[in-house]
Amino acid sequence: MRIAVYGTGSVGGYFGSRLAQAGENVVFIARGEHLKAIQNDGLHIESIKGNFCISPAQATDDPKSVGKVDVVLLGVKAWQIPEAAQAILPMMKASTIVIPLQNGVEAPEQLMMVLGEDNVLGGLCQISAYIAAPGLIRHVGVEPHIAFARLDGKPNPVAEQLLQAFLKGGVEAEISTDIQAAMWEKFVFIVSMSGVGAITRQPIGIIRRIPETRLLLEKVMLEIVALATAKGIRLSQDIVSVKMAFIDHMPAESTASMQRDIMAGLPSELDAQNGAVVRMGHQEGVSVPVNEFIYDCLLPQEMAARNLRKEQVADKNPHPNQ
């Protein structure tokens, strides 16, 4: 298969490299010094599951130069999806599938508006990794896992091929029987870790150890579970305890990407995570006060990172009467 990794960050870079290691024809779309390093020296992966390097690596910053592909793994930030959807169009053919791997639940619908319902799958992944230097991705924790499927549950032959390629590359992968529920289960985890991590500016080891911040994680999760129930998403009854147990086994120094971006003064996925909970909560009539508090506290930093004034974000404000 021909596979394009659009957004060669820690997620796209790691999973794309595993596919290249398995012998698939993978093109990495990146930019800046990261792109130059990949083009000159290959894409290096330092992993708790073993180090390796894809060299030479096909890499470009121009999607139009890639040609048609069978699969697009979308690894950009959630707020970059509208732009990415347009950039992906030249790589599409009738059977191409696009798999978003963002921390959120709204990406598939956003992509379908541009790329069509038959070409966009739901997707999610689990991994703790980051770009340690240009051309170097460091995987520090969590068993890498990826899941994808059509939102309507129908089979897709390209997805089946991709599954086999991931398994050949040593990645724990699955075609989910209910990808929407799976995405929301991850949403329960990542929004709590991201939001609480961003306002406390502490790694998960400290957050989970202090009773007050541990309870805050659980409160965020419970609000998201209530929201999912209102939207007809079927989550397991023990989802909060399962996700807290997962958090308890994470490396103590772990942080979420949204937290790291906010702490670095960069644009983040706040609107797609806690902001999305607030926005959907108002739409569904579900009270989400803890998520509202986190979102409101972090919004000034997000606006500063994007150089926005309040009136410029008024149309996106999840509080309908403000």
PDB file of C-alpha atoms in Angstrom:
ATOM      1  CA  MET A   1       0.000   0.000   0.000  1.00  0.00           C
ATOM      2  CA  ARG A   2       0.933   3.635  -0.482  1.00  0.00           C
ATOM      3  CA  ILE A   3       0.482   5.450   2.811  1.00  0.00           C
ATOM      4  CA  ALA A   4       0.833   9.155   3.538  1.00  0.00           C
ATOM      5  CA  VAL A   5       1.466  10.346   7.065  1.00  0.00           C
ATOM      6  CA  TYR A   6       0.103  13.880   7.120  1.00  0.00           C
ATOM      7  CA  GLY A   7       1.634  15.409  10.241  1.00  0.00           C
ATOM      8  CA  THR A   8       4.798  13.560  11.217  1.00  0.00           C
ATOM      9  CA  GLY A   9       4.745  14.385  14.912  1.00  0.00           C
ATOM     10  CA  SER A  10       5.129  11.881  17.706  1.00  0.00           C
ATOM     11  CA  VAL A  11       1.949   9.976  16.789  1.00  0.00           C
ATOM     12  CA  GLY A  12       2.127  10.043  13.001  1.00  0.00           C
ATOM     13  CA  GLY A  13       5.878   9.550  13.032  1.00  0.00           C
ATOM     14  CA  TYR A  14       5.796   6.520  15.308  1.00  0.00           C
ATOM     15  CA  PHE A  15       2.941   4.633  13.671  1.00  0.00           C
ATOM     16  CA  GLY A  16       4.035   5.590  10.156  1.00  0.00           C
ATOM     17  CA  SER A  17       7.549   4.358  10.906  1.00  0.00           C
ATOM     18  CA  ARG A  18       6.209   1.015  12.081  1.00  0.00           C
ATOM     19  CA  LEU A  19       4.368   0.660   8.762  1.00  0.00           C
ATOM     20  CA  ALA A  20       7.536   1.557   6.842  1.00  0.00           C
ATOM     21  CA  GLN A  21       9.468  -0.961   8.945  1.00  0.00           C
ATOM     22  CA  ALA A  22       6.903  -3.558   7.890  1.00  0.00           C
ATOM     23  CA  GLY A  23       7.695  -2.853   4.235  1.00  0.00           C
ATOM     24  CA  GLU A  24       4.860  -0.504   3.285  1.00  0.00           C
ATOM     25  CA  ASN A  25       5.446   2.452   0.940  1.00  0.00           C
ATOM     26  CA  VAL A  26       5.185   5.365   3.393  1.00  0.00           C
ATOM     27  CA  VAL A  27       5.587   9.076   2.638  1.00  0.00           C
ATOM     28  CA  PHE A  28       6.027  11.402   5.616  1.00  0.00           C
ATOM     29  CA  ILE A  29       4.647  14.933   5.312  1.00  0.00           C
ATOM     30  CA  ALA A  30       6.458  17.250   7.698  1.00  0.00           C
ATOM     31  CA  ARG A  31       7.942  20.727   7.811  1.00  0.00           C
ATOM     32  CA  GLY A  32      10.844  22.851   9.033  1.00  0.00           C
ATOM     33  CA  GLU A  33      13.924  21.402  10.691  1.00  0.00           C
ATOM     34  CA  HIS A  34      12.097  18.151  11.404  1.00  0.00           C
ATOM     35  CA  LEU A  35      11.565  17.638   7.668  1.00  0.00           C
ATOM     36  CA  LYS A  36      15.183  18.485   6.833  1.00  0.00           C
ATOM     37  CA  ALA A  37      16.469  16.016   9.401  1.00  0.00           C
ATOM     38  CA  ILE A  38      14.231  13.241   8.069  1.00  0.00           C
ATOM     39  CA  GLN A  39      15.307  13.928   4.490  1.00  0.00           C
ATOM     40  CA  ASN A  40      19.005  14.014   5.388  1.00  0.00           C
ATOM     41  CA  ASP A  41      19.343  11.338   8.072  1.00  0.00           C
ATOM     42  CA  GLY A  42      16.073   9.389   8.168  1.00  0.00           C
ATOM     43  CA  LEU A  43      13.417   9.206  10.867  1.00  0.00           C
ATOM     44  CA  HIS A  44      14.834   7.859  14.129  1.00  0.00           C
ATOM     45  CA  ILE A  45      12.638   6.170  16.739  1.00  0.00           C
ATOM     46  CA  GLU A  46      13.834   5.658  20.309  1.00  0.00           C
ATOM     47  CA  SER A  47      11.326   3.316  21.900  1.00  0.00           C
ATOM     48  CA  ILE A  48      10.827   1.208  24.993  1.00  0.00           C
ATOM     49  CA  LYS A  49      10.016  -1.515  22.456  1.00  0.00           C
ATOM     50  CA  GLY A  50      13.339  -1.138  20.657  1.00  0.00           C
ATOM     51  CA  ASN A  51      15.133   1.589  18.705  1.00  0.00           C
ATOM     52  CA  PHE A  52      15.124   1.727  14.910  1.00  0.00           C
ATOM     53  CA  CYS A  53      15.527   4.141  12.014  1.00  0.00           C
ATOM     54  CA  ILE A  54      13.713   4.549   8.702  1.00  0.00           C
ATOM     55  CA  SER A  55      16.511   5.532   6.331  1.00  0.00           C
ATOM     56  CA  PRO A  56      16.234   6.635   3.671  1.00  0.00           C
ATOM     57  CA  ALA A  57      12.776   8.022   4.388  1.00  0.00           C
ATOM     58  CA  GLN A  58      10.419   9.537   1.845  1.00  0.00           C
ATOM     59  CA  ALA A  59       9.545  12.978   3.199  1.00  0.00           C
ATOM     60  CA  THR A  60       8.110  16.196   1.811  1.00  0.00           C
ATOM     61  CA  ASP A  61       6.237  19.325   2.842  1.00  0.00           C
ATOM     62  CA  ASP A  62       4.100  19.339  -0.323  1.00  0.00           C
ATOM     63  CA  PRO A  63       1.081  16.976  -0.349  1.00  0.00           C
ATOM     64  CA  LYS A  64       0.511  17.727  -4.041  1.00  0.00           C
ATOM     65  CA  SER A  65       3.835  16.056  -4.870  1.00  0.00           C
ATOM     66  CA  VAL A  66       2.890  12.769  -3.201  1.00  0.00           C
ATOM     67  CA  GLY A  67       0.370  11.519  -5.734  1.00  0.00           C
ATOM     68  CA  LYS A  68      -2.537   9.197  -4.994  1.00  0.00           C
ATOM     69  CA  VAL A  69      -2.373   7.022  -1.898  1.00  0.00           C
ATOM     70  CA  ASP A  70      -4.379   4.214  -0.337  1.00  0.00           C
ATOM     71  CA  VAL A  71      -4.277   5.504   3.242  1.00  0.00           C
ATOM     72  CA  VAL A  72      -3.760   8.852   4.935  1.00  0.00           C
ATOM     73  CA  LEU A  73      -2.858   8.764   8.621  1.00  0.00           C
ATOM     74  CA  LEU A  74      -3.731  12.205   9.930  1.00  0.00           C
ATOM     75  CA  GLY A  75      -1.446  13.221  12.787  1.00  0.00           C
ATOM     76  CA  VAL A  76      -1.938  16.998  12.910  1.00  0.00           C
ATOM     77  CA  LYS A  77      -3.396  18.867  15.877  1.00  0.00           C
ATOM     78  CA  ALA A  78      -7.189  18.976  16.100  1.00  0.00           C
ATOM     79  CA  TRP A  79      -7.331  22.703  15.321  1.00  0.00           C
ATOM     80  CA  GLN A  80      -5.454  22.090  12.050  1.00  0.00           C
ATOM     81  CA  ILE A  81      -8.027  19.658  10.629  1.00  0.00           C
ATOM     82  CA  PRO A  82      -9.949  22.082   8.339  1.00  0.00           C
ATOM     83  CA  GLU A  83      -6.730  23.132   6.604  1.00  0.00           C
ATOM     84  CA  ALA A  84      -5.464  19.542   6.458  1.00  0.00           C
ATOM     85  CA  ALA A  85      -8.697  18.309   4.857  1.00  0.00           C
ATOM     86  CA  GLN A  86      -8.181  20.641   1.911  1.00  0.00           C
ATOM     87  CA  ALA A  87      -4.498  19.710   1.607  1.00  0.00           C
ATOM     88  CA  ILE A  88      -5.330  15.989   1.531  1.00  0.00           C
ATOM     89  CA  LEU A  89      -7.623  16.265  -1.511  1.00  0.00           C
ATOM     90  CA  PRO A  90      -4.869  15.905  -4.163  1.00  0.00           C
ATOM     91  CA  MET A  91      -3.827  12.555  -2.618  1.00  0.00           C
ATOM     92  CA  MET A  92      -7.338  11.088  -2.721  1.00  0.00           C
ATOM     93  CA  LYS A  93      -8.720   8.441  -5.057  1.00  0.00           C
ATOM     94  CA  ALA A  94     -12.081   6.699  -4.862  1.00  0.00           C
ATOM     95  CA  SER A  95     -10.887   4.022  -2.413  1.00  0.00           C
ATOM     96  CA  THR A  96      -8.549   6.134  -0.243  1.00  0.00           C
ATOM     97  CA  ILE A  97      -9.260   6.039   3.488  1.00  0.00           C
ATOM     98  CA  VAL A  98      -8.329   8.832   5.892  1.00  0.00           C
ATOM     99  CA  ILE A  99      -7.836   7.960   9.554  1.00  0.00           C
ATOM    100  CA  PRO A 100      -7.727  10.843  12.050  1.00  0.00           C
ATOM    101  CA  LEU A 101      -5.687  10.188  15.201  1.00  0.00           C
ATOM    102  CA  GLN A 102      -6.446  13.408  17.081  1.00  0.00           C
ATOM    103  CA  ASN A 103      -7.319  13.714  20.775  1.00  0.00           C
ATOM    104  CA  GLY A 104     -11.006  14.421  20.288  1.00  0.00           C
ATOM    105  CA  VAL A 105     -14.279  13.075  18.914  1.00  0.00           C
ATOM    106  CA  GLU A 106     -15.212  15.626  16.257  1.00  0.00           C
ATOM    107  CA  ALA A 107     -12.536  15.021  13.595  1.00  0.00           C
ATOM    108  CA  PRO A 108     -14.348  12.420  11.454  1.00  0.00           C
ATOM    109  CA  GLU A 109     -17.361  14.667  10.886  1.00  0.00           C
ATOM    110  CA  GLN A 110     -15.123  17.643  10.103  1.00  0.00           C
ATOM    111  CA  LEU A 111     -13.219  15.611   7.505  1.00  0.00           C
ATOM    112  CA  MET A 112     -16.345  14.081   5.975  1.00  0.00           C
ATOM    113  CA  MET A 113     -17.638  17.518   5.056  1.00  0.00           C
ATOM    114  CA  VAL A 114     -14.668  17.885   2.699  1.00  0.00           C
ATOM    115  CA  LEU A 115     -13.612  14.336   1.809  1.00  0.00           C
ATOM    116  CA  GLY A 116     -16.899  12.404   1.862  1.00  0.00           C
ATOM    117  CA  GLU A 117     -18.438   9.870   4.215  1.00  0.00           C
ATOM    118  CA  ASP A 118     -17.095   6.782   2.441  1.00  0.00           C
ATOM    119  CA  ASN A 119     -13.464   7.889   2.681  1.00  0.00           C
ATOM    120  CA  VAL A 120     -13.204   8.875   6.336  1.00  0.00           C
ATOM    121  CA  LEU A 121     -12.913   6.426   9.205  1.00  0.00           C
ATOM    122  CA  GLY A 122     -12.959   6.969  12.925  1.00  0.00           C
ATOM    123  CA  GLY A 123      -9.617   6.419  14.589  1.00  0.00           C
ATOM    124  CA  LEU A 124      -7.686   6.632  17.811  1.00  0.00           C
ATOM    125  CA  CYS A 125      -4.341   5.657  19.220  1.00  0.00           C
ATOM    126  CA  GLN A 126      -2.578   5.301  22.538  1.00  0.00           C
ATOM    127  CA  ILE A 127       1.089   6.114  23.034  1.00  0.00           C
ATOM    128  CA  SER A 128       3.247   8.356  25.197  1.00  0.00           C
ATOM    129  CA  ALA A 129       5.820   9.909  22.874  1.00  0.00           C
ATOM    130  CA  TYR A 130       7.246  13.239  21.781  1.00  0.00           C
ATOM    131  CA  ILE A 131       9.632  14.797  19.270  1.00  0.00           C
ATOM    132  CA  ALA A 132      12.923  14.852  21.178  1.00  0.00           C
ATOM    133  CA  ALA A 133      14.860  16.569  18.381  1.00  0.00           C
ATOM    134  CA  PRO A 134      14.424  17.140  14.636  1.00  0.00           C
ATOM    135  CA  GLY A 135      14.167  13.714  13.054  1.00  0.00           C
ATOM    136  CA  LEU A 136      13.938  11.936  16.436  1.00  0.00           C
ATOM    137  CA  ILE A 137      10.776  10.610  18.092  1.00  0.00           C
ATOM    138  CA  ARG A 138      11.060   9.250  21.618  1.00  0.00           C
ATOM    139  CA  HIS A 139       8.477   6.690  22.801  1.00  0.00           C
ATOM    140  CA  VAL A 140       8.648   6.667  26.598  1.00  0.00           C
ATOM    141  CA  GLY A 141       5.564   4.803  27.793  1.00  0.00           C
ATOM    142  CA  VAL A 142       2.253   3.075  27.093  1.00  0.00           C
ATOM    143  CA  GLU A 143       1.897   0.069  24.807  1.00  0.00           C
ATOM    144  CA  PRO A 144       1.310   1.556  21.332  1.00  0.00           C
ATOM    145  CA  HIS A 145      -2.221   0.785  20.199  1.00  0.00           C
ATOM    146  CA  ILE A 146      -4.246   1.932  17.227  1.00  0.00           C
ATOM    147  CA  ALA A 147      -7.883   1.328  16.333  1.00  0.00           C
ATOM    148  CA  PHE A 148      -9.959   2.408  13.358  1.00  0.00           C
ATOM    149  CA  ALA A 149     -13.224   1.603  11.568  1.00  0.00           C
ATOM    150  CA  ARG A 150     -16.026   3.153   9.585  1.00  0.00           C
ATOM    151  CA  LEU A 151     -18.442   5.060  11.805  1.00  0.00           C
ATOM    152  CA  ASP A 152     -21.320   2.951  10.462  1.00  0.00           C
ATOM    153  CA  GLY A 153     -19.487  -0.300  11.213  1.00  0.00           C
ATOM    154  CA  LYS A 154     -19.418  -1.491   7.603  1.00  0.00           C
ATOM    155  CA  PRO A 155     -16.303  -3.412   6.468  1.00  0.00           C
ATOM    156  CA  ASN A 156     -13.640  -1.724   4.359  1.00  0.00           C
ATOM    157  CA  PRO A 157     -11.078  -3.748   2.378  1.00  0.00           C
ATOM    158  CA  VAL A 158      -8.362  -1.082   2.613  1.00  0.00           C
ATOM    159  CA  ALA A 159      -8.799  -0.952   6.386  1.00  0.00           C
ATOM    160  CA  GLU A 160      -8.361  -4.732   6.501  1.00  0.00           C
ATOM    161  CA  GLN A 161      -5.088  -4.417   4.558  1.00  0.00           C
ATOM    162  CA  LEU A 162      -3.904  -1.677   6.884  1.00  0.00           C
ATOM    163  CA  LEU A 163      -4.686  -3.800   9.927  1.00  0.00           C
ATOM    164  CA  GLN A 164      -2.467  -6.598   8.613  1.00  0.00           C
ATOM    165  CA  ALA A 165       0.332  -4.119   7.892  1.00  0.00           C
ATOM    166  CA  PHE A 166       0.217  -2.796  11.460  1.00  0.00           C
ATOM    167  CA  LEU A 167       0.242  -6.293  12.901  1.00  0.00           C
ATOM    168  CA  LYS A 168       3.228  -7.171  10.701  1.00  0.00           C
ATOM    169  CA  GLY A 169       4.972  -4.083  12.072  1.00  0.00           C
ATOM    170  CA  GLY A 170       4.459  -5.252  15.649  1.00  0.00           C
ATOM    171  CA  VAL A 171       1.743  -2.729  16.509  1.00  0.00           C
ATOM    172  CA  GLU A 172      -1.237  -3.687  18.633  1.00  0.00           C
ATOM    173  CA  ALA A 173      -4.033  -2.803  16.212  1.00  0.00           C
ATOM    174  CA  GLU A 174      -7.712  -3.515  15.721  1.00  0.00           C
ATOM    175  CA  ILE A 175     -10.714  -2.716  13.587  1.00  0.00           C
ATOM    176  CA  SER A 176     -13.122  -1.605  16.280  1.00  0.00           C
ATOM    177  CA  THR A 177     -16.645  -2.996  16.424  1.00  0.00           C
ATOM    178  CA  ASP A 178     -17.859   0.372  17.817  1.00  0.00           C
ATOM    179  CA  ILE A 179     -15.334   3.050  16.930  1.00  0.00           C
ATOM    180  CA  GLN A 180     -17.473   5.903  18.239  1.00  0.00           C
ATOM    181  CA  ALA A 181     -17.619   4.337  21.702  1.00  0.00           C
ATOM    182  CA  ALA A 182     -13.877   3.630  21.520  1.00  0.00           C
ATOM    183  CA  MET A 183     -13.147   7.261  20.626  1.00  0.00           C
ATOM    184  CA  TRP A 184     -15.285   8.477  23.527  1.00  0.00           C
ATOM    185  CA  GLU A 185     -13.551   6.081  25.916  1.00  0.00           C
ATOM    186  CA  LYS A 186     -10.248   7.676  24.995  1.00  0.00           C
ATOM    187  CA  PHE A 187     -11.902  11.103  25.221  1.00  0.00           C
ATOM    188  CA  VAL A 188     -12.820  10.348  28.849  1.00  0.00           C
ATOM    189  CA  PHE A 189      -9.140   9.708  29.606  1.00  0.00           C
ATOM    190  CA  ILE A 190      -7.332  12.318  27.550  1.00  0.00           C
ATOM    191  CA  VAL A 191      -9.566  15.300  28.378  1.00  0.00           C
ATOM    192  CA  SER A 192      -9.197  14.678  32.108  1.00  0.00           C
ATOM    193  CA  MET A 193      -5.431  14.231  31.934  1.00  0.00           C
ATOM    194  CA  SER A 194      -4.975  17.179  29.575  1.00  0.00           C
ATOM    195  CA  GLY A 195      -7.194  19.604  31.454  1.00  0.00           C
ATOM    196  CA  VAL A 196      -6.068  18.812  34.983  1.00  0.00           C
ATOM    197  CA  GLY A 197      -2.455  18.592  33.844  1.00  0.00           C
ATOM    198  CA  ALA A 198      -2.673  21.977  32.127  1.00  0.00           C
ATOM    199  CA  ILE A 199      -4.113  23.856  35.116  1.00  0.00           C
ATOM    200  CA  THR A 200      -1.831  22.173  37.688  1.00  0.00           C
ATOM    201  CA  ARG A 201       1.241  22.069  35.396  1.00  0.00           C
ATOM    202  CA  GLN A 202       2.255  18.797  37.022  1.00  0.00           C
ATOM    203  CA  PRO A 203       2.979  15.321  35.617  1.00  0.00           C
ATOM    204  CA  ILE A 204       0.458  12.554  36.103  1.00  0.00           C
ATOM    205  CA  GLY A 205       2.442  10.931  38.923  1.00  0.00           C
ATOM    206  CA  ILE A 206       1.827  13.939  41.167  1.00  0.00           C
ATOM    207  CA  ILE A 207      -1.754  14.519  40.044  1.00  0.00           C
ATOM    208  CA  ARG A 208      -2.844  10.948  40.755  1.00  0.00           C
ATOM    209  CA  ARG A 209      -1.103  10.874  44.156  1.00  0.00           C
ATOM    210  CA  ILE A 210      -2.758  13.968  45.650  1.00  0.00           C
ATOM    211  CA  PRO A 211      -6.353  13.174  46.717  1.00  0.00           C
ATOM    212  CA  GLU A 212      -7.756  16.526  45.615  1.00  0.00           C
ATOM    213  CA  THR A 213      -6.340  16.429  42.081  1.00  0.00           C
ATOM    214  CA  ARG A 214      -7.099  12.723  41.749  1.00  0.00           C
ATOM    215  CA  LEU A 215     -10.729  13.522  42.535  1.00  0.00           C
ATOM    216  CA  LEU A 216     -10.608  16.312  39.956  1.00  0.00           C
ATOM    217  CA  LEU A 217      -9.639  13.775  37.283  1.00  0.00           C
ATOM    218  CA  GLU A 218     -12.610  11.634  38.243  1.00  0.00           C
ATOM    219  CA  LYS A 219     -15.012  14.592  38.177  1.00  0.00           C
ATOM    220  CA  VAL A 220     -13.931  15.526  34.657  1.00  0.00           C
ATOM    221  CA  MET A 221     -14.433  11.916  33.555  1.00  0.00           C
ATOM    222  CA  LEU A 222     -17.886  11.630  35.113  1.00  0.00           C
ATOM    223  CA  GLU A 223     -19.067  14.747  33.290  1.00  0.00           C
ATOM    224  CA  ILE A 224     -17.898  13.314  29.962  1.00  0.00           C
ATOM    225  CA  VAL A 225     -19.609   9.990  30.692  1.00  0.00           C
ATOM    226  CA  ALA A 226     -22.880  11.870  31.373  1.00  0.00           C
ATOM    227  CA  LEU A 227     -22.445  13.755  28.105  1.00  0.00           C
ATOM    228  CA  ALA A 228     -21.783  10.556  26.166  1.00  0.00           C
ATOM    229  CA  THR A 229     -24.904   8.985  27.652  1.00  0.00           C
ATOM    230  CA  ALA A 230     -26.983  11.983  26.579  1.00  0.00           C
ATOM    231  CA  LYS A 231     -25.615  11.607  23.028  1.00  0.00           C
ATOM    232  CA  GLY A 232     -26.446   7.893  22.908  1.00  0.00           C
ATOM    233  CA  ILE A 233     -22.835   6.696  23.094  1.00  0.00           C
ATOM    234  CA  ARG A 234     -22.608   3.377  24.917  1.00  0.00           C
ATOM    235  CA  LEU A 235     -19.683   3.347  27.343  1.00  0.00           C
ATOM    236  CA  SER A 236     -18.897   0.552  29.794  1.00  0.00           C
ATOM    237  CA  GLN A 237     -20.290   1.116  33.280  1.00  0.00           C
ATOM    238  CA  ASP A 238     -16.839   0.873  34.860  1.00  0.00           C
ATOM    239  CA  ILE A 239     -15.164   3.250  32.382  1.00  0.00           C
ATOM    240  CA  VAL A 240     -13.997   5.725  35.043  1.00  0.00           C
ATOM    241  CA  SER A 241     -12.364   3.064  37.227  1.00  0.00           C
ATOM    242  CA  VAL A 242     -10.784   1.478  34.147  1.00  0.00           C
ATOM    243  CA  LYS A 243      -9.282   4.788  33.014  1.00  0.00           C
ATOM    244  CA  MET A 244      -8.083   5.638  36.520  1.00  0.00           C
ATOM    245  CA  ALA A 245      -6.374   2.235  36.681  1.00  0.00           C
ATOM    246  CA  PHE A 246      -4.732   3.017  33.329  1.00  0.00           C
ATOM    247  CA  ILE A 247      -3.536   6.355  34.706  1.00  0.00           C
ATOM    248  CA  ASP A 248      -2.149   4.605  37.781  1.00  0.00           C
ATOM    249  CA  HIS A 249       0.106   2.478  35.563  1.00  0.00           C
ATOM    250  CA  MET A 250       1.429   5.312  33.418  1.00  0.00           C
ATOM    251  CA  PRO A 251       5.023   6.497  33.904  1.00  0.00           C
ATOM    252  CA  ALA A 252       4.957   9.087  36.696  1.00  0.00           C
ATOM    253  CA  GLU A 253       6.555  11.758  34.502  1.00  0.00           C
ATOM    254  CA  SER A 254       3.880  11.487  31.772  1.00  0.00           C
ATOM    255  CA  THR A 255       2.167  14.640  30.507  1.00  0.00           C
ATOM    256  CA  ALA A 256      -0.462  15.191  27.810  1.00  0.00           C
ATOM    257  CA  SER A 257       0.374  16.991  24.571  1.00  0.00           C
ATOM    258  CA  MET A 258      -2.252  19.677  25.241  1.00  0.00           C
ATOM    259  CA  GLN A 259      -0.653  20.344  28.612  1.00  0.00           C
ATOM    260  CA  ARG A 260       2.820  20.583  27.080  1.00  0.00           C
ATOM    261  CA  ASP A 261       1.611  22.976  24.377  1.00  0.00           C
ATOM    262  CA  ILE A 262      -0.111  25.270  26.871  1.00  0.00           C
ATOM    263  CA  MET A 263       2.903  25.289  29.180  1.00  0.00           C
ATOM    264  CA  ALA A 264       5.108  26.179  26.205  1.00  0.00           C
ATOM    265  CA  GLY A 265       2.824  29.050  25.168  1.00  0.00           C
ATOM    266  CA  LEU A 266       1.792  27.302  21.940  1.00  0.00           C
ATOM    267  CA  PRO A 267      -1.672  26.890  20.381  1.00  0.00           C
ATOM    268  CA  SER A 268      -3.280  23.783  21.847  1.00  0.00           C
ATOM    269  CA  GLU A 269      -6.227  21.415  21.465  1.00  0.00           C
ATOM    270  CA  LEU A 270      -8.150  23.108  24.286  1.00  0.00           C
ATOM    271  CA  ASP A 271     -11.143  23.827  22.051  1.00  0.00           C
ATOM    272  CA  ALA A 272     -11.288  20.190  20.875  1.00  0.00           C
ATOM    273  CA  GLN A 273     -11.002  18.768  24.378  1.00  0.00           C
ATOM    274  CA  ASN A 274     -12.403  20.612  27.425  1.00  0.00           C
ATOM    275  CA  GLY A 275     -13.923  23.235  25.132  1.00  0.00           C
ATOM    276  CA  ALA A 276     -15.728  20.542  23.150  1.00  0.00           C
ATOM    277  CA  VAL A 277     -17.155  19.085  26.367  1.00  0.00           C
ATOM    278  CA  VAL A 278     -18.487  22.516  27.342  1.00  0.00           C
ATOM    279  CA  ARG A 279     -19.893  23.169  23.874  1.00  0.00           C
ATOM    280  CA  MET A 280     -21.594  19.771  23.588  1.00  0.00           C
ATOM    281  CA  GLY A 281     -22.779  19.989  27.190  1.00  0.00           C
ATOM    282  CA  HIS A 282     -24.744  23.141  26.375  1.00  0.00           C
ATOM    283  CA  GLN A 283     -26.115  21.535  23.230  1.00  0.00           C
ATOM    284  CA  GLU A 284     -27.308  18.442  25.103  1.00  0.00           C
ATOM    285  CA  GLY A 285     -28.423  20.188  28.282  1.00  0.00           C
ATOM    286  CA  VAL A 286     -25.796  18.395  30.387  1.00  0.00           C
ATOM    287  CA  SER A 287     -24.116  20.262  33.248  1.00  0.00           C
ATOM    288  CA  VAL A 288     -20.300  20.152  33.007  1.00  0.00           C
ATOM    289  CA  PRO A 289     -19.095  22.688  35.615  1.00  0.00           C
ATOM    290  CA  VAL A 290     -15.623  21.215  36.155  1.00  0.00           C
ATOM    291  CA  ASN A 291     -14.855  21.236  32.450  1.00  0.00           C
ATOM    292  CA  GLU A 292     -16.235  24.774  32.246  1.00  0.00           C
ATOM    293  CA  PHE A 293     -13.909  25.857  35.039  1.00  0.00           C
ATOM    294  CA  ILE A 294     -10.870  24.270  33.381  1.00  0.00           C
ATOM    295  CA  TYR A 295     -11.740  25.721  29.976  1.00  0.00           C
ATOM    296  CA  ASP A 296     -12.347  29.207  31.347  1.00  0.00           C
ATOM    297  CA  CYS A 297      -9.085  29.183  33.311  1.00  0.00           C
ATOM    298  CA  LEU A 298      -7.043  28.091  30.306  1.00  0.00           C
ATOM    299  CA  LEU A 299      -8.745  30.234  27.667  1.00  0.00           C
ATOM    300  CA  PRO A 300      -6.666  33.402  28.302  1.00  0.00           C
ATOM    301  CA  GLN A 301      -3.456  31.439  27.723  1.00  0.00           C
ATOM    302  CA  GLU A 302      -4.898  29.878  24.574  1.00  0.00           C
ATOM    303  CA  MET A 303      -5.959  33.258  23.239  1.00  0.00           C
ATOM    304  CA  ALA A 304      -2.506  34.692  23.945  1.00  0.00           C
ATOM    305  CA  ALA A 305      -0.852  31.773  22.124  1.00  0.00           C
ATOM    306  CA  ARG A 306      -3.019  32.480  19.090  1.00  0.00           C
ATOM    307  CA  ASN A 307      -2.777  36.285  19.446  1.00  0.00           C
ATOM    308  CA  LEU A 308      -6.559  36.509  19.558  1.00  0.00           C
ATOM    309  CA  ARG A 309      -8.823  39.062  21.185  1.00  0.00           C
ATOM    310  CA  LYS A 310     -12.055  38.043  22.881  1.00  0.00           C
ATOM    311  CA  GLU A 311     -14.224  39.295  20.019  1.00  0.00           C
ATOM    312  CA  GLN A 312     -12.266  37.146  17.567  1.00  0.00           C
ATOM    313  CA  VAL A 313     -13.272  33.938  19.361  1.00  0.00           C
ATOM    314  CA  ALA A 314     -16.860  34.967  20.083  1.00  0.00           C
ATOM    315  CA  ASP A 315     -18.261  32.742  17.331  1.00  0.00           C
ATOM    316  CA  LYS A 316     -16.539  29.694  18.853  1.00  0.00           C
ATOM    317  CA  ASN A 317     -17.363  30.458  22.485  1.00  0.00           C
ATOM    318  CA  PRO A 318     -18.962  27.328  23.976  1.00  0.00           C
ATOM    319  CA  HIS A 319     -20.911  29.494  26.450  1.00  0.00           C
ATOM    320  CA  PRO A 320     -23.952  30.483  24.378  1.00  0.00           C
ATOM    321  CA  ASN A 321     -24.949  33.548  26.425  1.00  0.00           C
ATOM    322  CA  GLN A 322     -21.548  35.181  26.811  1.00  0.00           C
TER     323      GLN A 322
END
